[in-house]
PDB file of C-alpha atoms in Angstrom:
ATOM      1  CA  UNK A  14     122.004  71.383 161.460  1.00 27.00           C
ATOM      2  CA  UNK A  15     121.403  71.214 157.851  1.00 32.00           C
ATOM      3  CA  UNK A  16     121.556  75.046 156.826  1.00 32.00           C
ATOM      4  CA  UNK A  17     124.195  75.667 154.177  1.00 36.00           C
ATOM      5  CA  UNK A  18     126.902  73.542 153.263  1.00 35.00           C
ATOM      6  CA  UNK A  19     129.465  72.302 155.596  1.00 35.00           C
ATOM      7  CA  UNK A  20     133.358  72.629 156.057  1.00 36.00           C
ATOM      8  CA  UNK A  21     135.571  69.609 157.910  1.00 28.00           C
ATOM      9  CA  UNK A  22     137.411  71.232 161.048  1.00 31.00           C
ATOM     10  CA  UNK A  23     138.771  69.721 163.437  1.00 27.00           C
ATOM     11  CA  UNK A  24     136.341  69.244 165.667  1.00 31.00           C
ATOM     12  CA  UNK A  25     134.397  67.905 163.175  1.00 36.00           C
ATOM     13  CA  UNK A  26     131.861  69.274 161.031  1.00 39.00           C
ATOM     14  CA  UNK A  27     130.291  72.561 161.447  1.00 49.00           C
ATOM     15  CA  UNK A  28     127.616  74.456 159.771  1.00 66.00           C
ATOM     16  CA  UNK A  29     128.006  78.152 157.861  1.00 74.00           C
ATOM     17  CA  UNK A  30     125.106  80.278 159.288  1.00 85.00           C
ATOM     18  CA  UNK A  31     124.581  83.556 156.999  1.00 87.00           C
ATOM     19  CA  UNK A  32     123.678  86.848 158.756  1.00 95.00           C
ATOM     20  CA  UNK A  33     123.189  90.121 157.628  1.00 96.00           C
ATOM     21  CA  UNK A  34     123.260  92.999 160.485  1.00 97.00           C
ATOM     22  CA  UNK A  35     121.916  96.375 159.814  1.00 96.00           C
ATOM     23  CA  UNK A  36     123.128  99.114 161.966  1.00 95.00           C
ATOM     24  CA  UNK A  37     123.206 102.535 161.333  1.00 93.00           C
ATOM     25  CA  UNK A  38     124.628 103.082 165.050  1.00 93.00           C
ATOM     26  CA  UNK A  39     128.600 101.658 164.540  1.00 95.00           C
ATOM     27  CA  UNK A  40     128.752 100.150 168.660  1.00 95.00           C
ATOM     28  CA  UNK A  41     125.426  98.816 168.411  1.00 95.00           C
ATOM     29  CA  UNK A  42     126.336  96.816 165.190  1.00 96.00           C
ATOM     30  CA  UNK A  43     129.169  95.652 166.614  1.00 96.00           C
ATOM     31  CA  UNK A  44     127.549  94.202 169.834  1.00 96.00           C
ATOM     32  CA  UNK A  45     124.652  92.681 167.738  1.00 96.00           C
ATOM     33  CA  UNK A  46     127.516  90.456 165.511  1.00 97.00           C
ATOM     34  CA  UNK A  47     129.316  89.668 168.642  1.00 97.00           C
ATOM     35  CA  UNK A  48     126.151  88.260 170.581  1.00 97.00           C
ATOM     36  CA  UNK A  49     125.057  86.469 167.084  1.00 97.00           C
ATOM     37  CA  UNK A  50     128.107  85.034 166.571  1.00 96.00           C
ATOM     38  CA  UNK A  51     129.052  83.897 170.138  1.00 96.00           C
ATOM     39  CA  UNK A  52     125.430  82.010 170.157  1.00 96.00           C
ATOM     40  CA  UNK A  53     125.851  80.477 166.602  1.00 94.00           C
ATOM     41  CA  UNK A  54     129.063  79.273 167.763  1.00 93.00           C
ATOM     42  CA  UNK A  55     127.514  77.817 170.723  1.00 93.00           C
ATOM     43  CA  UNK A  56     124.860  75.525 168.684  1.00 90.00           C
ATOM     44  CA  UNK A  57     127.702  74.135 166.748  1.00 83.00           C
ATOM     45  CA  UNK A  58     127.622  76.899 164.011  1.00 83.00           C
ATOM     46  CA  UNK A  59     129.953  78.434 161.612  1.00 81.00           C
ATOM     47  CA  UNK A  60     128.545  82.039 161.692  1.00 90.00           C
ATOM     48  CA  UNK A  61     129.057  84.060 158.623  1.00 89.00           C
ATOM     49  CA  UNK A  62     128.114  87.462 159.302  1.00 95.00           C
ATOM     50  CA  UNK A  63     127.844  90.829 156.950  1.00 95.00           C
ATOM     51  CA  UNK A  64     127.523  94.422 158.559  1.00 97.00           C
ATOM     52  CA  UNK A  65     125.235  96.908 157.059  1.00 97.00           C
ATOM     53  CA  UNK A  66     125.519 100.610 158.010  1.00 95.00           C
ATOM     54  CA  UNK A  67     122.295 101.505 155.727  1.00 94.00           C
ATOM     55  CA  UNK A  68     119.492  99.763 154.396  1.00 93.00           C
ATOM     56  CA  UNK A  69     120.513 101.203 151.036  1.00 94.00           C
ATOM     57  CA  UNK A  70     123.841  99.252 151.778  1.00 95.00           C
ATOM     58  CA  UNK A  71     121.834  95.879 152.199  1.00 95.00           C
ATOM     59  CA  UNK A  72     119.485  96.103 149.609  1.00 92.00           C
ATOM     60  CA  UNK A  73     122.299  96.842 147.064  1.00 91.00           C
ATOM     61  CA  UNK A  74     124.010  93.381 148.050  1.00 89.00           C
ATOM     62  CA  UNK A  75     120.887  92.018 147.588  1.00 85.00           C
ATOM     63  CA  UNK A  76     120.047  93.124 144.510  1.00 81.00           C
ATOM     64  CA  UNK A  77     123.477  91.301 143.745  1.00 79.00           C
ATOM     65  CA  UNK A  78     122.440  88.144 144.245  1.00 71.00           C
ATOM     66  CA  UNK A  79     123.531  88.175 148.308  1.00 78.00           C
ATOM     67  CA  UNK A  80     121.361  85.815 150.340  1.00 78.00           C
ATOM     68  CA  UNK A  81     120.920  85.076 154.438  1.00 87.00           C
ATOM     69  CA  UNK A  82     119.278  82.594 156.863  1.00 88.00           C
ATOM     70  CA  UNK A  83     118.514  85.511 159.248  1.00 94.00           C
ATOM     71  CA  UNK A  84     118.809  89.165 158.865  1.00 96.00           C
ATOM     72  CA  UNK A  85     118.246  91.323 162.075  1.00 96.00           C
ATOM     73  CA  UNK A  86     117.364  95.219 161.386  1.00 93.00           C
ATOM     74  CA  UNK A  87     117.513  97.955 163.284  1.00 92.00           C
ATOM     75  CA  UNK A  88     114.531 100.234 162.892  1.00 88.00           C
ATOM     76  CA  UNK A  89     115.388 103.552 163.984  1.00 86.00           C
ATOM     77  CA  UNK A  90     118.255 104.713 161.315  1.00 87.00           C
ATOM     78  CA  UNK A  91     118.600 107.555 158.779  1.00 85.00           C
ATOM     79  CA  UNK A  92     117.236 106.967 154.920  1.00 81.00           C
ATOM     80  CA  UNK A  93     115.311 104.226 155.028  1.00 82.00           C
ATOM     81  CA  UNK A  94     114.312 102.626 158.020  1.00 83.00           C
ATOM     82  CA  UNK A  95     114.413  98.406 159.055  1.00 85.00           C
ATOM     83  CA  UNK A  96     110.518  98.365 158.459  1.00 86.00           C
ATOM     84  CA  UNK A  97     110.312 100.201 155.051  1.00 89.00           C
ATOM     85  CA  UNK A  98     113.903  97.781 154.406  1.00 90.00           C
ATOM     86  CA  UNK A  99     111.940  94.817 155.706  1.00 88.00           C
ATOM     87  CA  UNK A 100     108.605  95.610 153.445  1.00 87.00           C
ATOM     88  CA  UNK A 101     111.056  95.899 150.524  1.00 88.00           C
ATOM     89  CA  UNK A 102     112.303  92.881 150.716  1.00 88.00           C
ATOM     90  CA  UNK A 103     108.972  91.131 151.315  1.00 85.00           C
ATOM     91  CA  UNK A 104     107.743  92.494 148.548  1.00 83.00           C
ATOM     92  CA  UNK A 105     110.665  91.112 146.634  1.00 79.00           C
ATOM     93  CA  UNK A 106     109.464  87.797 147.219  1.00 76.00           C
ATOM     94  CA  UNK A 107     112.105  87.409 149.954  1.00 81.00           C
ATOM     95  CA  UNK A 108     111.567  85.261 152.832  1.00 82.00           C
ATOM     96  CA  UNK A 109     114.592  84.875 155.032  1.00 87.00           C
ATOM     97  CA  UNK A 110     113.651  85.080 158.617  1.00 90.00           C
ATOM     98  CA  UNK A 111     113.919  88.428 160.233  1.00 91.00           C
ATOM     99  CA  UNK A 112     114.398  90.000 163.494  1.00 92.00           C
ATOM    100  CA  UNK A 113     114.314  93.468 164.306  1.00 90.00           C
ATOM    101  CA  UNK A 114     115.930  95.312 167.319  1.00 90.00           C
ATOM    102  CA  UNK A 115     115.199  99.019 168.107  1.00 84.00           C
ATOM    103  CA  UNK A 116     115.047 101.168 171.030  1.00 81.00           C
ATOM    104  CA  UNK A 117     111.529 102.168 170.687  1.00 74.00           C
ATOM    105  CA  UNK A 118     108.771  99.567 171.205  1.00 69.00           C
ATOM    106  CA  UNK A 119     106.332 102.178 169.799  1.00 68.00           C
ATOM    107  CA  UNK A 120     107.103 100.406 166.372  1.00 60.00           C
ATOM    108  CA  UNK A 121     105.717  97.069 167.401  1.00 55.00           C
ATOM    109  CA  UNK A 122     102.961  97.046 165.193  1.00 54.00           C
ATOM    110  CA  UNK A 123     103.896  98.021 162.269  1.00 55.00           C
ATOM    111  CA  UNK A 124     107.291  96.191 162.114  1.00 52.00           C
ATOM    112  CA  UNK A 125     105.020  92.541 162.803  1.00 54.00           C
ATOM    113  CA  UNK A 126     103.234  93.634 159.169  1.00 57.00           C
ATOM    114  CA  UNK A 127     106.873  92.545 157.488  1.00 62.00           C
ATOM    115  CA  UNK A 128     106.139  88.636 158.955  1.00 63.00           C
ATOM    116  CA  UNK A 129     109.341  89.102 161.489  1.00 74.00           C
ATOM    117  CA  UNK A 130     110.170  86.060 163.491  1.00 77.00           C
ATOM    118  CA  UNK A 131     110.583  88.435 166.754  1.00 85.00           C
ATOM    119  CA  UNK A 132     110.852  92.242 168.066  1.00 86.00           C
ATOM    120  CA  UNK A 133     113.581  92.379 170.184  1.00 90.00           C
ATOM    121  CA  UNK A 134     114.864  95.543 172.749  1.00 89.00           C
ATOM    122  CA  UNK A 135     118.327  97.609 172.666  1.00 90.00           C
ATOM    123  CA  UNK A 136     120.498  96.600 174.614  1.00 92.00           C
ATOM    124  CA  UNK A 137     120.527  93.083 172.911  1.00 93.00           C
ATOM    125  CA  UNK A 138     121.741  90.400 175.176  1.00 94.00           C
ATOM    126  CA  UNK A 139     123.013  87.015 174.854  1.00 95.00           C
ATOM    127  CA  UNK A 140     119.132  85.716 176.625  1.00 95.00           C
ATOM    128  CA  UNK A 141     116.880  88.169 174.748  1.00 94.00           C
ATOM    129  CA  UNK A 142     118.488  86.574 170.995  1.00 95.00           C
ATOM    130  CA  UNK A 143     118.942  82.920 172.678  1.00 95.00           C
ATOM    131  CA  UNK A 144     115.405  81.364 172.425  1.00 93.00           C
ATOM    132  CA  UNK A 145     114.782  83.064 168.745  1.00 93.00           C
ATOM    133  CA  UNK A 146     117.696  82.119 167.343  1.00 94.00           C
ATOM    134  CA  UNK A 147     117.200  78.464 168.614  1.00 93.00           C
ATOM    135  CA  UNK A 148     113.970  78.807 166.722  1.00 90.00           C
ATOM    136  CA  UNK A 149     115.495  79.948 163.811  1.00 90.00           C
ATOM    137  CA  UNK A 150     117.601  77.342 163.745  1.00 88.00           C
ATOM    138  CA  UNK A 151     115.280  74.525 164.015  1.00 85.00           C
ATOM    139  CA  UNK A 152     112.965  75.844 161.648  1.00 80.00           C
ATOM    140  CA  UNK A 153     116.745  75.489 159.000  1.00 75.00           C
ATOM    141  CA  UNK A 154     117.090  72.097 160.085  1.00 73.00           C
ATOM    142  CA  UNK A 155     113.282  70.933 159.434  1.00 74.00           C
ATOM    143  CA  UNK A 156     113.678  72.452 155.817  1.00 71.00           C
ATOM    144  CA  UNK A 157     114.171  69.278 152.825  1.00 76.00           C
ATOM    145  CA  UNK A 158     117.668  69.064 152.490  1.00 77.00           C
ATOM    146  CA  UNK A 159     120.091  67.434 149.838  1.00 82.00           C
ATOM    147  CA  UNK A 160     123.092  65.591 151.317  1.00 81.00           C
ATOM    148  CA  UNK A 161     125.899  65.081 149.228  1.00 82.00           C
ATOM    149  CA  UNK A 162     130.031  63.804 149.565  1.00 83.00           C
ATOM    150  CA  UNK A 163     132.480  66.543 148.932  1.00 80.00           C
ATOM    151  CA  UNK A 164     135.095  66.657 147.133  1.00 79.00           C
ATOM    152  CA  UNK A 165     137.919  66.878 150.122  1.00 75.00           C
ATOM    153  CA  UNK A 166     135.848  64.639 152.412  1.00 73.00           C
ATOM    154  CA  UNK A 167     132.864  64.872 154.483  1.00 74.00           C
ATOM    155  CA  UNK A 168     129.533  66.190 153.619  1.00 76.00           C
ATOM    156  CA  UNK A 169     127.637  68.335 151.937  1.00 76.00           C
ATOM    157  CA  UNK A 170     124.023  69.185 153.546  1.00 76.00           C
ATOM    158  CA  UNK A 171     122.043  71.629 151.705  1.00 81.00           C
ATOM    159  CA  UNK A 172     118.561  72.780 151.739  1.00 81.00           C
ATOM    160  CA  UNK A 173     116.962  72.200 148.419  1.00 87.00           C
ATOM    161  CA  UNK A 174     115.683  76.131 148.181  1.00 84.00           C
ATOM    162  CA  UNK A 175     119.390  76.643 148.182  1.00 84.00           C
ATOM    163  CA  UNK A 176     120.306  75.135 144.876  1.00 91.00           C
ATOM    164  CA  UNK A 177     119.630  76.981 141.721  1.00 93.00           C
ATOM    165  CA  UNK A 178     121.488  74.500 139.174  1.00 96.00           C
ATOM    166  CA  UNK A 179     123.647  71.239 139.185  1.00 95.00           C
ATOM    167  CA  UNK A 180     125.894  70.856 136.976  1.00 94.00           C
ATOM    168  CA  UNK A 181     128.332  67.656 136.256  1.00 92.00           C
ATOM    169  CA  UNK A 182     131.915  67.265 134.491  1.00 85.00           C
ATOM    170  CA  UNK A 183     132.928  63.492 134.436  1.00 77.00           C
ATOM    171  CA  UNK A 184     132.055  62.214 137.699  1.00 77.00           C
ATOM    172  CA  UNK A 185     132.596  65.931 139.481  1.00 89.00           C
ATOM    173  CA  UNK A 186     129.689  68.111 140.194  1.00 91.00           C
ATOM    174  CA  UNK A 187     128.969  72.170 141.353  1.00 92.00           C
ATOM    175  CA  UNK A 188     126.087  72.702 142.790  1.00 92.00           C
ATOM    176  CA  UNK A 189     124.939  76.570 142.239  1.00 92.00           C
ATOM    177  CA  UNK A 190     123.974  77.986 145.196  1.00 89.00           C
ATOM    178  CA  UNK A 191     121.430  81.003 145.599  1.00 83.00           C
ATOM    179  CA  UNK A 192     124.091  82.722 147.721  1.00 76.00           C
ATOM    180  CA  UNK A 193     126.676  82.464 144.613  1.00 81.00           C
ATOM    181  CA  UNK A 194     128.270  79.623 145.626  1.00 82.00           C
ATOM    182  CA  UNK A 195     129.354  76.618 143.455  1.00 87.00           C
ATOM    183  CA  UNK A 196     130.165  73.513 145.994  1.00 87.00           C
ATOM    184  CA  UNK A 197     132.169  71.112 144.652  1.00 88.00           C
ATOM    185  CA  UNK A 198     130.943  67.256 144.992  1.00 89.00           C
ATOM    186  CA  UNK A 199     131.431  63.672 144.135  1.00 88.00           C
ATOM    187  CA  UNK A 200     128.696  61.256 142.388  1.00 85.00           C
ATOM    188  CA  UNK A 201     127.002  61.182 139.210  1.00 87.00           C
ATOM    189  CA  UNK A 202     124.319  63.561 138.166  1.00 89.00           C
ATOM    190  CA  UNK A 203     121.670  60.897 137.736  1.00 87.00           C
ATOM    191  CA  UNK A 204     122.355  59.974 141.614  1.00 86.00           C
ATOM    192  CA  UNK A 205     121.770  63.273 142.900  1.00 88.00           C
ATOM    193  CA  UNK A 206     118.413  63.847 140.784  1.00 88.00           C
ATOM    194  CA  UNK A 207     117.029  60.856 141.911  1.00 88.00           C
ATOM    195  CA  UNK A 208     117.070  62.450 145.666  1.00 87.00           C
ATOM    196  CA  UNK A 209     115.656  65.867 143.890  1.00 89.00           C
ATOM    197  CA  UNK A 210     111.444  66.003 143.939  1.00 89.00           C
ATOM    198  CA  UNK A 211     110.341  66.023 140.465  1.00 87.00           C
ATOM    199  CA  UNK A 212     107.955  68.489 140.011  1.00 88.00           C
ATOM    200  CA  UNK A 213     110.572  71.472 141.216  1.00 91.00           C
ATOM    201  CA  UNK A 214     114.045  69.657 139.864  1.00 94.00           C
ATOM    202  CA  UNK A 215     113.965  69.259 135.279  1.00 95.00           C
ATOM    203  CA  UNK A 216     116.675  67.376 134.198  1.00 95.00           C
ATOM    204  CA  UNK A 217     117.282  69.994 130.849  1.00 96.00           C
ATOM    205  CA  UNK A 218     120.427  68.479 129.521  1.00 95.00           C
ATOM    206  CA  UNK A 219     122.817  65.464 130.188  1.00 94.00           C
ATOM    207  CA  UNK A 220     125.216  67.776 132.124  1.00 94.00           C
ATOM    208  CA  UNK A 221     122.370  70.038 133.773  1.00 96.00           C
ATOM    209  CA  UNK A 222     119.967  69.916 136.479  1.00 96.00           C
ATOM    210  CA  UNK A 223     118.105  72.986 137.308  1.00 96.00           C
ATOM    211  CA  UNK A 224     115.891  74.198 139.884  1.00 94.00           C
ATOM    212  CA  UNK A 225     112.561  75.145 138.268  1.00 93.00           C
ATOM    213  CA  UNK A 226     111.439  77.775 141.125  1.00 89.00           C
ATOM    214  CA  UNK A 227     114.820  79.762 140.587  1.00 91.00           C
ATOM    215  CA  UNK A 228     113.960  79.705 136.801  1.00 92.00           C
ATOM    216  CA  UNK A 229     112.433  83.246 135.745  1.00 90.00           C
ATOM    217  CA  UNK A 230     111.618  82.222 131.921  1.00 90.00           C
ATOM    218  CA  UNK A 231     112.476  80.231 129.264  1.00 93.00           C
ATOM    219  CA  UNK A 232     114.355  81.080 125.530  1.00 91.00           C
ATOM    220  CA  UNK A 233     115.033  78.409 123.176  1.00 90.00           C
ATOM    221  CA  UNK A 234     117.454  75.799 124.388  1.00 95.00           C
ATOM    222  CA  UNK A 235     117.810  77.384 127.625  1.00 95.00           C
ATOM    223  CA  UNK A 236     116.650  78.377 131.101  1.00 96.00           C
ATOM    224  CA  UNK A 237     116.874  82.126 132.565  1.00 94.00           C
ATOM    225  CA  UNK A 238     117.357  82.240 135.998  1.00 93.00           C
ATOM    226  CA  UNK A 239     116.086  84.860 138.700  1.00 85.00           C
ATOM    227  CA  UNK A 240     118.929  87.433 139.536  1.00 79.00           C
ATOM    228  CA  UNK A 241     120.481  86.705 136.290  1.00 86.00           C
ATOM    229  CA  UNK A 242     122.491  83.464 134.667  1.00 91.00           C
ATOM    230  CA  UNK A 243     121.246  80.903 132.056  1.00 95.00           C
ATOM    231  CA  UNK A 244     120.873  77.115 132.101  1.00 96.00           C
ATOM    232  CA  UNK A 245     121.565  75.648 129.101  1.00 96.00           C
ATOM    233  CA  UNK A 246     118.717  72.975 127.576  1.00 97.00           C
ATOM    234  CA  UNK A 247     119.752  70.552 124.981  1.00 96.00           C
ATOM    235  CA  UNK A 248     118.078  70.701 121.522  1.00 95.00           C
ATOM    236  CA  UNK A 249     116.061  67.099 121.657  1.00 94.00           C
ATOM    237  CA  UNK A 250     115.394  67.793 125.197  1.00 95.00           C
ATOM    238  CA  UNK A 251     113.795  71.801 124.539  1.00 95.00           C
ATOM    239  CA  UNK A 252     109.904  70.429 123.853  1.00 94.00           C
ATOM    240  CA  UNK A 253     109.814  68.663 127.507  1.00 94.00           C
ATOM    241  CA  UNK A 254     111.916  71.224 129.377  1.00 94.00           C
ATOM    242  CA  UNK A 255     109.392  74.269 128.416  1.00 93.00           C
ATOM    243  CA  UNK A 256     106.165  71.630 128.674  1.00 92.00           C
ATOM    244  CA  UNK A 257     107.671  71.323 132.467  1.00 92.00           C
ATOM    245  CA  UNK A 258     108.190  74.816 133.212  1.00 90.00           C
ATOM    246  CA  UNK A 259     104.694  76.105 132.007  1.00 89.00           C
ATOM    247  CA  UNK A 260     103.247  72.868 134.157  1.00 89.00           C
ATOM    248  CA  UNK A 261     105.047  74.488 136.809  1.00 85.00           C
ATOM    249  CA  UNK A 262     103.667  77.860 136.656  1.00 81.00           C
ATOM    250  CA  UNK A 263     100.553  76.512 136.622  1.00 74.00           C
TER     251      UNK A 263
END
């Protein structure tokens, strides 16, 4: 499953699965994580799973940079419900697959406007979430991925939408993750670019790589990225680096 990074256990290798769950009902949002969790375990998973009481409460994490492979939403809860929360986020230019669960199936129709990947009934059971999570999943593992050693052993899979920037100190590199991350690897930088498609990956610098589709604009001798941060652009390298990003926007 190539989804986020991975982490050696004894078993061997298993894959971190991010979740967000948005509950306004405390038991419900409970059950929900349990079910998830049980299932991602199941596939061979790692879940990693945040619980949201609000939709205010989500958005605010991800406004700070926070990032998921699937977030499921209640629609029925106080403030702001899971289809305004979804629209929000679509709007945001946020594409993580989502799944909504409610009560009501009244809300059928408007909820499928937000692009979900299912609608799902209360109670939620282990064979309602089975077969869309299993497509979830697959979807993950069809997505380009970069595979690199780590640093204690093992591997390193990553999806290539993950990685905002790579950068490299002697022969050890951190790769900057969407989700805040930095993963630490092995391997030169010039290795690891050669894997990267050109037209979204700019080489900027002799210790930089960045990701040109997390890059929000461009200063001289350096790269803003979305949700904040800067990657730096050497001086003789500055003419090429902007000539790439305003190919790319193009």
């Amino acid at each position: 499953m190539e989804i986020c990074y991975t982490k050696t256990v004894r078993k061997g290798v298993r894959w971190i699965y991010q979740v967000a769950i948005c509950d306004d009902v405390a038991r419900d949002l409970e059950e929900v994580a349990a079910v998830t969790a049980a299932l991602l375990r199941e596939a061979g998973m790692e879940p990693d799973v945040e619980r949201f009481c609000s939709a205010a409460e989500l958005l605010a994490a991800r406004v700070r940079g926070a990032s998921w492979d699937l977030i499921l939403l209640d629609i029925m809860m106080d403030g702001q419900d899971g289809i305004e929360l979804a629209a929000s986020l679509r709007q945001a230019g946020d594409e993580t697959d989502l799944i909504f669960i409610t009560s009501s199936p009244e809300y059928a129709l408007a909820g499928y406007r937000a692009y979900p990947v299912s609608y799902l009934l209360k109670p939620l059971t282990r064979e309602k979430l089975s077969p869309v999570l299993s497509r979830c999943l697959e979807r993950r593992r069809r997505l380009p991925a970069l595979v690199l050693d780590a640093l204690e052993g093992g591997k390193i899979t990553l999806p290539l939408g993950e990685i905002r920037f790579v950068e490299v100190f002697r022969r050890e590199l951190a790769v900057h993750c969407k989700d805040g991350r930095a993963l630490s690897c092995a391997g030169p930088l010039h290795a690891v670019l050669a894997e990267l498609p050109a037209e979204d990956f700019c080489r900027c610098h002799r210790s930089y790589v960045v990701n040109l589709n997390q890059v929000s604009g461009v200063r001289k001798y350096c790269f803003l990225l979305r949700n904040g941060g800067e990657v730096p652009i050497a001086i003789r390298a500055y003419p090429e680096a902007q000539a790439r990003w305003l190919d790319h926007l193009k």
